[in-house]
Coordinates of N, CA, C and O in Angstrom, one line a residue:
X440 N 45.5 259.9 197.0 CA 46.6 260.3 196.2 C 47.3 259.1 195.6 O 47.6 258.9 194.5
X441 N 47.5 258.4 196.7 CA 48.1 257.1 196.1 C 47.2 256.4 195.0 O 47.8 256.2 194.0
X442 N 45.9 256.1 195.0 CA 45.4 255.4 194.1 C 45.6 256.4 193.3 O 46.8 256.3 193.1
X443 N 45.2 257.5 192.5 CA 45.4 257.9 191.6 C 46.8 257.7 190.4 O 46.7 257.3 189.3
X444 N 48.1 258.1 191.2 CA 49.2 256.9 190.9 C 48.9 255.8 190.3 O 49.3 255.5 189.2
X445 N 48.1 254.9 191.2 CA 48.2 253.5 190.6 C 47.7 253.1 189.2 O 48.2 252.4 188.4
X446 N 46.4 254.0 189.1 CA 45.3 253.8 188.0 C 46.5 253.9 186.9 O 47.2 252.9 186.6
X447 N 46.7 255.1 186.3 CA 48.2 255.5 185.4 C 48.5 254.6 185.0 O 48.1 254.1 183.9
X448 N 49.6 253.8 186.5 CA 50.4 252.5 186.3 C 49.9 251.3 185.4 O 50.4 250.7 184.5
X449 N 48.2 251.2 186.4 CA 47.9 249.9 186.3 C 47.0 249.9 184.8 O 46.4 248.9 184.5
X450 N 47.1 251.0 183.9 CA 46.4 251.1 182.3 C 47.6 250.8 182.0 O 47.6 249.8 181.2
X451 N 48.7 251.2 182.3 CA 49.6 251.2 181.1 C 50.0 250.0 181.3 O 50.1 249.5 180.2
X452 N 50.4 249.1 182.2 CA 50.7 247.8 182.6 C 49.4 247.0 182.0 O 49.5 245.8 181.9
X453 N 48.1 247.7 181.5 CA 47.4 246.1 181.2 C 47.7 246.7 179.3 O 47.8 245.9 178.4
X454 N 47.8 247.8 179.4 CA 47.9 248.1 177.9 C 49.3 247.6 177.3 O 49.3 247.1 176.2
X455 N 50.1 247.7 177.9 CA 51.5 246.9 177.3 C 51.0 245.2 177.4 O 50.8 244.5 176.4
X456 N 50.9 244.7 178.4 CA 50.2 243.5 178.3 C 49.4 242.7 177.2 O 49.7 241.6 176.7
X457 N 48.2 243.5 177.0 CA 47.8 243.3 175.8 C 48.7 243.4 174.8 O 48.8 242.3 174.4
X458 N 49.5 244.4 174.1 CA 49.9 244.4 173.2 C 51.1 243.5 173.0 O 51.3 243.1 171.9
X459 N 52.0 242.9 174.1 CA 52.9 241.9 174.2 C 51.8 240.3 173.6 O 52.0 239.6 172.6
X460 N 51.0 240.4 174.4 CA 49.8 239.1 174.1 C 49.4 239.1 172.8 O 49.5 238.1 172.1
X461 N 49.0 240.5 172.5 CA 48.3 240.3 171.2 C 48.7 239.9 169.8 O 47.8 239.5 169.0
X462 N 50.2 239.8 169.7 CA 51.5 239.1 168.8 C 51.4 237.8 169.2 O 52.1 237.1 168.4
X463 N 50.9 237.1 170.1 CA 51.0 235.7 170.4 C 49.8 234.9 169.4 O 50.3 234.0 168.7
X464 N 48.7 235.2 169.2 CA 47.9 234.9 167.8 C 48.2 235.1 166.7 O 47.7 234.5 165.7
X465 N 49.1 236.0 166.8 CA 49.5 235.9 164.7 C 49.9 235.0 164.1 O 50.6 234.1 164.6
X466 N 49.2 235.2 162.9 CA 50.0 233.5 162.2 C 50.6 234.5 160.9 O 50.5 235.6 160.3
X467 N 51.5 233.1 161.1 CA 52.7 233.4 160.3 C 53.0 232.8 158.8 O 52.9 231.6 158.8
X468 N 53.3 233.3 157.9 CA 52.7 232.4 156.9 C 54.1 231.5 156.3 O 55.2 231.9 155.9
X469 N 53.7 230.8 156.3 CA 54.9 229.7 155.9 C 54.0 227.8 155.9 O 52.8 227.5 156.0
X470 N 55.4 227.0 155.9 CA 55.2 225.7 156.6 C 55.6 225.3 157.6 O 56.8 225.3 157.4
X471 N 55.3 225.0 158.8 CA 56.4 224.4 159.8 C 57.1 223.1 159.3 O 56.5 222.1 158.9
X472 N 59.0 223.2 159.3 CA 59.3 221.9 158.8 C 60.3 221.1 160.4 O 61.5 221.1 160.6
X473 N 59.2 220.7 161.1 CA 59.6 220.2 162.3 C 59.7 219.2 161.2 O 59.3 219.2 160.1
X474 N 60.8 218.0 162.4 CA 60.5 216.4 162.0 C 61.4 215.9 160.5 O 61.6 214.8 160.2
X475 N 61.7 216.8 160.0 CA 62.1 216.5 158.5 C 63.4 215.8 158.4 O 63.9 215.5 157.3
X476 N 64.0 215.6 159.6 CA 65.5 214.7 159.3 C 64.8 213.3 159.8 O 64.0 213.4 160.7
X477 N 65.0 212.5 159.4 CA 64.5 210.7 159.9 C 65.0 210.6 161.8 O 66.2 210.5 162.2
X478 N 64.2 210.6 162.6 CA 65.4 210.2 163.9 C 66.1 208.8 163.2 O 66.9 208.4 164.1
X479 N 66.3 208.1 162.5 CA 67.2 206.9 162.5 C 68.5 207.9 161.5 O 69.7 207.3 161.6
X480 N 68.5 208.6 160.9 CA 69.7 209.5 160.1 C 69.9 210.3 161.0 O 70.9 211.0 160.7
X481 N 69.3 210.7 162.0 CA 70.1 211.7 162.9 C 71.3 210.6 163.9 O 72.3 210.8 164.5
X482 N 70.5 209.6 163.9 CA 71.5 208.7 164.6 C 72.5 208.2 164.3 O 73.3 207.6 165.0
X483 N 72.6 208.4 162.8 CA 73.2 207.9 161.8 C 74.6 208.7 162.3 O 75.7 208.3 162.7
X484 N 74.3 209.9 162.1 CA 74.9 211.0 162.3 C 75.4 211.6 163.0 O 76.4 212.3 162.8
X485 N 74.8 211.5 164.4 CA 76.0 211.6 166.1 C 76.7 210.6 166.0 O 77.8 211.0 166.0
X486 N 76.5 209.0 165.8 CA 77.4 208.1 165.4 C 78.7 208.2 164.7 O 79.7 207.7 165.1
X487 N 78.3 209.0 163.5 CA 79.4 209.1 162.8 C 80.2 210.3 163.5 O 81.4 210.2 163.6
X488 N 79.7 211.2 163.9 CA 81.2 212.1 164.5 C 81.4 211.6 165.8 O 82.6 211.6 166.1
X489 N 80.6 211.1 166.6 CA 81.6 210.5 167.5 C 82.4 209.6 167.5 O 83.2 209.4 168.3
X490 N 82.3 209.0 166.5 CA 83.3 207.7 165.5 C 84.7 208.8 165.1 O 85.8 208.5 165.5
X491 N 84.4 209.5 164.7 CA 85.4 210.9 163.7 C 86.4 211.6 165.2 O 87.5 211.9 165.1
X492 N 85.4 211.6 166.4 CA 86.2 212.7 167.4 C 87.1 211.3 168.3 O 88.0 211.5 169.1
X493 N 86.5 210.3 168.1 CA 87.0 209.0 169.0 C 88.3 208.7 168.2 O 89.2 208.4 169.0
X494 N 88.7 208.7 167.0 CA 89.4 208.7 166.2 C 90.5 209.6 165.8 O 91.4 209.5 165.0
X495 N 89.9 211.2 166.7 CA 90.9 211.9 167.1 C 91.7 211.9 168.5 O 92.8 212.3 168.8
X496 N 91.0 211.4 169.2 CA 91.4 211.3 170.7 C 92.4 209.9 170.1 O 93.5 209.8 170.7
X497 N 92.2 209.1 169.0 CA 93.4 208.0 168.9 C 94.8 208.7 168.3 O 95.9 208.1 168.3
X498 N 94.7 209.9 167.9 CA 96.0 210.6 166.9 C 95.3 211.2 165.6 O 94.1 211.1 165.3
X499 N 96.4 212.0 165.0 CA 96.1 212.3 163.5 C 96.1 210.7 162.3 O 95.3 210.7 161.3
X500 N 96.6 210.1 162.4 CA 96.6 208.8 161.5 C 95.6 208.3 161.3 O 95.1 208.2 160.2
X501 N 95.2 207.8 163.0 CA 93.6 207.4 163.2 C 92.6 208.1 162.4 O 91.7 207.8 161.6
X502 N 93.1 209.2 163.1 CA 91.7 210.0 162.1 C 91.7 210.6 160.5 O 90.8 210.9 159.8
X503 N 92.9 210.6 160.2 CA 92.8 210.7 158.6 C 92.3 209.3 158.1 O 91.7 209.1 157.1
X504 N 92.8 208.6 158.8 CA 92.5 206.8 158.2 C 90.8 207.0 158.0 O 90.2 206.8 157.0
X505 N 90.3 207.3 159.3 CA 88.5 207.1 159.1 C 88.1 208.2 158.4 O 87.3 207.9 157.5
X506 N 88.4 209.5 158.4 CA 87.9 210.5 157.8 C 88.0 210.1 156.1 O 87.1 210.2 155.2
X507 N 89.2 209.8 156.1 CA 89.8 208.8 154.4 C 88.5 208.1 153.9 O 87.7 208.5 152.9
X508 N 88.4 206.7 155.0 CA 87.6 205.8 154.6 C 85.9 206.3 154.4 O 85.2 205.5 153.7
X509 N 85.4 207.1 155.0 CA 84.3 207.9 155.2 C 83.9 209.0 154.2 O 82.7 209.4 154.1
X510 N 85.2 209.5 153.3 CA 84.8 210.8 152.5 C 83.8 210.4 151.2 O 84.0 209.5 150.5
X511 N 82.5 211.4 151.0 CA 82.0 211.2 150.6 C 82.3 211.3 148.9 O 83.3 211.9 148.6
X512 N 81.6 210.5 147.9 CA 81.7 210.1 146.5 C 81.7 211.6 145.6 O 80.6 212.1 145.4
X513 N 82.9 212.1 145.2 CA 83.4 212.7 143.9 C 83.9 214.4 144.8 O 84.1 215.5 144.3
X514 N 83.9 214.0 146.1 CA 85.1 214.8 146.5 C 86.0 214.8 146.8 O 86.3 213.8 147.5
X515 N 87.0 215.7 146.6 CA 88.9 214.4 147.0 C 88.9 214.8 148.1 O 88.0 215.5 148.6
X516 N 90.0 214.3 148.7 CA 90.3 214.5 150.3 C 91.2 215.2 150.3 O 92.0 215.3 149.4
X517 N 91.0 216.0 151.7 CA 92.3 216.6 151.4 C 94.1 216.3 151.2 O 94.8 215.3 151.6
X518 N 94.4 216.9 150.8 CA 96.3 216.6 151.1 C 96.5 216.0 152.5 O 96.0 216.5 153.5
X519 N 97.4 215.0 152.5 CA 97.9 214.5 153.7 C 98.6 215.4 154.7 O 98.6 215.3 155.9
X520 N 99.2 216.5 154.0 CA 99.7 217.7 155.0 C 98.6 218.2 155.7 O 99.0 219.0 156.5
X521 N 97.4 218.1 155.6 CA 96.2 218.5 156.3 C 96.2 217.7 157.8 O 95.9 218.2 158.8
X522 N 96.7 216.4 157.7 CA 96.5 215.8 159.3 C 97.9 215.4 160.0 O 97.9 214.5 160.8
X523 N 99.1 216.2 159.8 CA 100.1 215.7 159.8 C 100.4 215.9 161.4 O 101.3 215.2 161.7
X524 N 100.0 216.7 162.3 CA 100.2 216.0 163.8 C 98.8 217.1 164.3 O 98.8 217.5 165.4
X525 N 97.8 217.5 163.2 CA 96.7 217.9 163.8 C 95.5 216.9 163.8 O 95.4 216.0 163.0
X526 N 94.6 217.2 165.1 CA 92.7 216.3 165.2 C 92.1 217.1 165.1 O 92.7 218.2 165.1
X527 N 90.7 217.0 164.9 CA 90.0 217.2 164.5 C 88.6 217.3 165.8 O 88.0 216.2 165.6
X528 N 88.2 217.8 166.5 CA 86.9 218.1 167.4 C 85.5 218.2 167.0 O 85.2 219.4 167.2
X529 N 84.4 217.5 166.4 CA 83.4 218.3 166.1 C 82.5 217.9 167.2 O 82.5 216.8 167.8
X530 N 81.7 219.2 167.3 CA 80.6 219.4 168.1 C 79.4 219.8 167.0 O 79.5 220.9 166.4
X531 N 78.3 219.0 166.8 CA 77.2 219.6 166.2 C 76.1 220.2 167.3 O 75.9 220.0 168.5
X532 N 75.5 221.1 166.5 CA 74.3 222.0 166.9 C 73.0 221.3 166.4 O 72.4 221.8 165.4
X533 N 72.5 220.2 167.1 CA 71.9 219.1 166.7 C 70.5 219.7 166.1 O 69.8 219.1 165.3
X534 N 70.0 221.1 166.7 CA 68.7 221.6 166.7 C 68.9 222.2 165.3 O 67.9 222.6 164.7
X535 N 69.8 222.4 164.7 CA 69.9 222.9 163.1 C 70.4 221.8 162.3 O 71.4 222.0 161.6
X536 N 69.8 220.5 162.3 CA 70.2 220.0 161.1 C 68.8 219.7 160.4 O 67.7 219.4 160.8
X537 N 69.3 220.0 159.0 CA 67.8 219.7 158.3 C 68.8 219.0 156.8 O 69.9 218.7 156.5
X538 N 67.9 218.9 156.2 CA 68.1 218.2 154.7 C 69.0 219.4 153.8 O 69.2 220.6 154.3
X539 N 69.2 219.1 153.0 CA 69.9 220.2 151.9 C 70.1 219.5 150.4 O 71.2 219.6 149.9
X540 N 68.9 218.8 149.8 CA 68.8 218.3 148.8 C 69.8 218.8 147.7 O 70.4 218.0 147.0
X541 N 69.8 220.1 147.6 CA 70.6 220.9 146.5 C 71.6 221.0 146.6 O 72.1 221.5 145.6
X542 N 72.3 220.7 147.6 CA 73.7 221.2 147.9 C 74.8 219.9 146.9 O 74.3 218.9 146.3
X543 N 75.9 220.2 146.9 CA 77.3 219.6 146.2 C 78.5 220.5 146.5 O 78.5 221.7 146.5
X544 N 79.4 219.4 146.6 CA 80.0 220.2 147.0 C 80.7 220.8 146.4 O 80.6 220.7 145.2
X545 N 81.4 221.6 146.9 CA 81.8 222.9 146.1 C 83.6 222.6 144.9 O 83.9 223.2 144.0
X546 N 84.3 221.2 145.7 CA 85.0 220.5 145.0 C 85.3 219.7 144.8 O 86.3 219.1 145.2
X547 N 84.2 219.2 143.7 CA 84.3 218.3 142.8 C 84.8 217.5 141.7 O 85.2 218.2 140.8
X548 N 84.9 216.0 141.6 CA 85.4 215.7 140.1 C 84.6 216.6 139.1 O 83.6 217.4 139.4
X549 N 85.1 216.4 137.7 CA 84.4 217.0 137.0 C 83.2 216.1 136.7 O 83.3 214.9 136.9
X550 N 82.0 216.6 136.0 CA 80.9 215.5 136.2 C 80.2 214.8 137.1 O 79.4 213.8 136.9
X551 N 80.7 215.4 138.2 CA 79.8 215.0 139.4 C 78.9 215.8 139.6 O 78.9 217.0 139.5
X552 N 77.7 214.6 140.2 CA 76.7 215.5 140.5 C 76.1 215.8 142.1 O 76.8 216.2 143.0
X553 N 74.6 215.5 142.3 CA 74.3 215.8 143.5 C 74.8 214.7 144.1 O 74.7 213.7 143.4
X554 N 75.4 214.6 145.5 CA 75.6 213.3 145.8 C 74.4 212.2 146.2 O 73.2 212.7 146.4
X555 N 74.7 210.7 146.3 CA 73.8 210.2 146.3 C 73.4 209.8 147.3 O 74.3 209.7 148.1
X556 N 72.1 209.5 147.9 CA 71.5 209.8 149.2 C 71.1 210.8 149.9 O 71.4 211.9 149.5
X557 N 70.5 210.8 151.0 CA 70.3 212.0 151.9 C 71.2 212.6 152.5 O 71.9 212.1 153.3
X558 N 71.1 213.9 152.1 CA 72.2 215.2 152.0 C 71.6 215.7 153.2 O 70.3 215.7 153.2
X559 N 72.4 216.3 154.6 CA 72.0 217.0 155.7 C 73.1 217.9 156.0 O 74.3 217.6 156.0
X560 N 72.4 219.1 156.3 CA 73.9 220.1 157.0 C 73.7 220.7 158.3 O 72.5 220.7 158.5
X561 N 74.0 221.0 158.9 CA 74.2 221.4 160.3 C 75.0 222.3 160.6 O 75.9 222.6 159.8
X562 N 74.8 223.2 162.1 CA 75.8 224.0 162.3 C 76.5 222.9 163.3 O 76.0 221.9 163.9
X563 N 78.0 223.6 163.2 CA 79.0 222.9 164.0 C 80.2 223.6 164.4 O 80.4 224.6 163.7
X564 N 81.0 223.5 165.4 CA 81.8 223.9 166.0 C 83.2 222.8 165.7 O 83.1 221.7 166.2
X565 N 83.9 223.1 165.1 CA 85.2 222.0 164.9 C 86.7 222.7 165.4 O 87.3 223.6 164.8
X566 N 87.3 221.9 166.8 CA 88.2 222.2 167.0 C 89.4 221.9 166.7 O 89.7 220.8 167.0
X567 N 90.2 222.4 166.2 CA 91.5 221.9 166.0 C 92.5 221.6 167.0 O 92.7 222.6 167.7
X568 N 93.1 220.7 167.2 CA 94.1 220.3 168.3 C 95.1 219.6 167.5 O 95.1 218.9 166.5
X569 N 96.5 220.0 168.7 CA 97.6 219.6 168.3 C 97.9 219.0 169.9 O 98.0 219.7 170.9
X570 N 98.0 217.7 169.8 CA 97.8 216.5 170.8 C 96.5 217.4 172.1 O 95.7 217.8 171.2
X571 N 96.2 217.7 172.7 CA 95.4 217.9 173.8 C 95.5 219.3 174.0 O 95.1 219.8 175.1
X572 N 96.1 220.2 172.9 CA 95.9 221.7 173.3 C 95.2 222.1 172.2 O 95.4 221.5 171.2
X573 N 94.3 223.2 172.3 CA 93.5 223.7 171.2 C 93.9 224.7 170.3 O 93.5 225.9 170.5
X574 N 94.8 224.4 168.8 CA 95.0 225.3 168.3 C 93.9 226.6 167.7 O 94.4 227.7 167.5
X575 N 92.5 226.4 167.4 CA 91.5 227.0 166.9 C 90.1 226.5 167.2 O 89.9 225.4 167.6
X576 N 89.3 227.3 167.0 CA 88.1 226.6 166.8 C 87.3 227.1 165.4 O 87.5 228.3 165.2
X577 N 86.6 226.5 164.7 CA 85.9 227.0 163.6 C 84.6 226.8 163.9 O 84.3 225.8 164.6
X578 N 83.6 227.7 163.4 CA 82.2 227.6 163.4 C 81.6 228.3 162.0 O 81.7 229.4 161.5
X579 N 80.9 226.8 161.7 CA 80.3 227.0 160.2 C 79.2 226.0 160.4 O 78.5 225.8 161.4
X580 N 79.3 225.5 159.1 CA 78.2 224.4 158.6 C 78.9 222.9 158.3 O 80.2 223.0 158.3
X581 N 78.7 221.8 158.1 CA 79.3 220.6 157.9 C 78.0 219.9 157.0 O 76.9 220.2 157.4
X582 N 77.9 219.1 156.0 CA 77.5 218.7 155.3 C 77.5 216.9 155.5 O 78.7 216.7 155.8
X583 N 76.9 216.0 155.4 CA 76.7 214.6 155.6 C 76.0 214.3 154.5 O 75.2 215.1 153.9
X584 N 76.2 212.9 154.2 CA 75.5 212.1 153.5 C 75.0 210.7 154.1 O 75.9 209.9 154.3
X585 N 73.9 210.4 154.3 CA 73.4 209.1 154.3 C 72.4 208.8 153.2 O 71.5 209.3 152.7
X586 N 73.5 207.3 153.3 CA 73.0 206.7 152.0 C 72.6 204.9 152.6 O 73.5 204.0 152.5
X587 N 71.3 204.8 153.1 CA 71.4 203.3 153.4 C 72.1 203.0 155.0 O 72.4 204.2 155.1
X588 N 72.3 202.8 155.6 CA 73.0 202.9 157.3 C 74.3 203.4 157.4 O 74.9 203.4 158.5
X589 N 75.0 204.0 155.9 CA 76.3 204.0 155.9 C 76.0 206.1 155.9 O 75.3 206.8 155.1
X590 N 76.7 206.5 156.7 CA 77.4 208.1 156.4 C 78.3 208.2 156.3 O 79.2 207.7 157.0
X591 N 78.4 209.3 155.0 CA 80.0 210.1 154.5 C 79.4 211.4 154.7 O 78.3 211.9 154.7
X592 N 80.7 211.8 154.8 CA 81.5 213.6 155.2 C 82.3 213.9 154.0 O 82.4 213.2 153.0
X593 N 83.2 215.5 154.4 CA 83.6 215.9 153.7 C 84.5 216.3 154.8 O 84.1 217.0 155.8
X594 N 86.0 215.8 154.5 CA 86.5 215.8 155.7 C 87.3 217.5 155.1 O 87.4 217.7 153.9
X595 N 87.7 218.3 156.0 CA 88.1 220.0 156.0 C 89.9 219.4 156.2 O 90.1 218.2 156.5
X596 N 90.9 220.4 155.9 CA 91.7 220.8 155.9 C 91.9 221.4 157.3 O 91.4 222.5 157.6
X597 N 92.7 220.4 158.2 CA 92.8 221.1 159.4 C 94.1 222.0 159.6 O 94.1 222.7 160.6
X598 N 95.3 222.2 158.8 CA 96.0 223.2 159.0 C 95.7 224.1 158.6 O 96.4 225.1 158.7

C-alpha cells in the first residue's frame, strides 16, 4: 500500500522537475549587455560619490561647494536654498549602472545638447540629512558624466 502512494508522488515529483528544468534551455532572444560600463568609469564613479557623501559628512557648504564645482555642462545648479543646512547621502545600486547615450537633461540652457562624454545612470538611494538625522530618503535614478578622468553630476534639490 505504501508503495503504491509513492509511485503518484514520485511521477509527479519527476514531472514537475522536468518541467521546472525544461525552461533552463530556452534561449532568449536578445543581446547580453554584460561589461558595457569601462571598470575604469565605474571607478570613476564610486570615487565621485564618495567625494559628494565625504563632503556631506563635512556640512552643507562643503557639499554645495563640490556638488557646485562638479555640476555637469549646460545644467544650472540648483538655488542655494537647496543646501541651506541640508546633505546629501548617496548610495548607488552598483549592478544597474549602464550607459544612457540619449539622455539630457531634462533642464537645460537653451541649445544645449547631449552632454559631452560618457553619459551613465544608475539606480540610487539619496538620503537627506539635517546634521546626523535623516530627514528622507529618495529612490530613483542619478545620471553621471565622464568625460576623460574627470565626473560631473547633476546635483538634486535637497529641500
Amino acid at each position: 500500500m505504501a508503495l503504491v502512494r509513492r509511485v503518484p508522488a514520485l511521477a509527479v515529483g519527476t514531472l514537475l522537475a522536468a518541467v521546472v528544468l525544461g525552461g533552463c534551455g530556452a534561449v532568449v532572444p536578445g543581446t547580453a549587455r554584460v561589461g558595457l560600463v569601462p571598470s575604469s568609469d565605474r571607478v570613476l564613479i564610486d570615487s565621485y560619490v564618495a567625494s559628494a557623501n565625504h563632503a556631506g559628512d563635512a556640512g552643507p557648504a562643503a557639499q554645495a561647494a563640490f556638488l557646485r564645482a562638479t555640476q555637469a555642462e549646460g545644467a544650472p545648479f540648483p538655488p542655494d536654498r537647496c543646501f541651506t543646512d541640508l546633505t546629501l547621502q548617496t548610495d548607488l545600486v552598483g549592478r544597474t549602472l549602464r550607459p544612457d547615450p540619449g539622455w539630457r537633461p531634462p533642464e537645460t540652457a537653451p541649445g544645449t545638447g547631449r552632454p559631452p562624454g560618457a553619459v551613465y545612470v544608475v539606480a540610487a538611494a539619496v538620503s537627506v540629512r539635517r546634521g546626523p538625522a535623516e530627514i528622507r530618503e529618495d529612490v530613483g535614478s542619478k545620471h553621471f558624466v565622464v568625460r576623460g578622468d574627470r565626473v560631473t553630476g547633476y546635483a538634486p534639490c535637497a529641500d
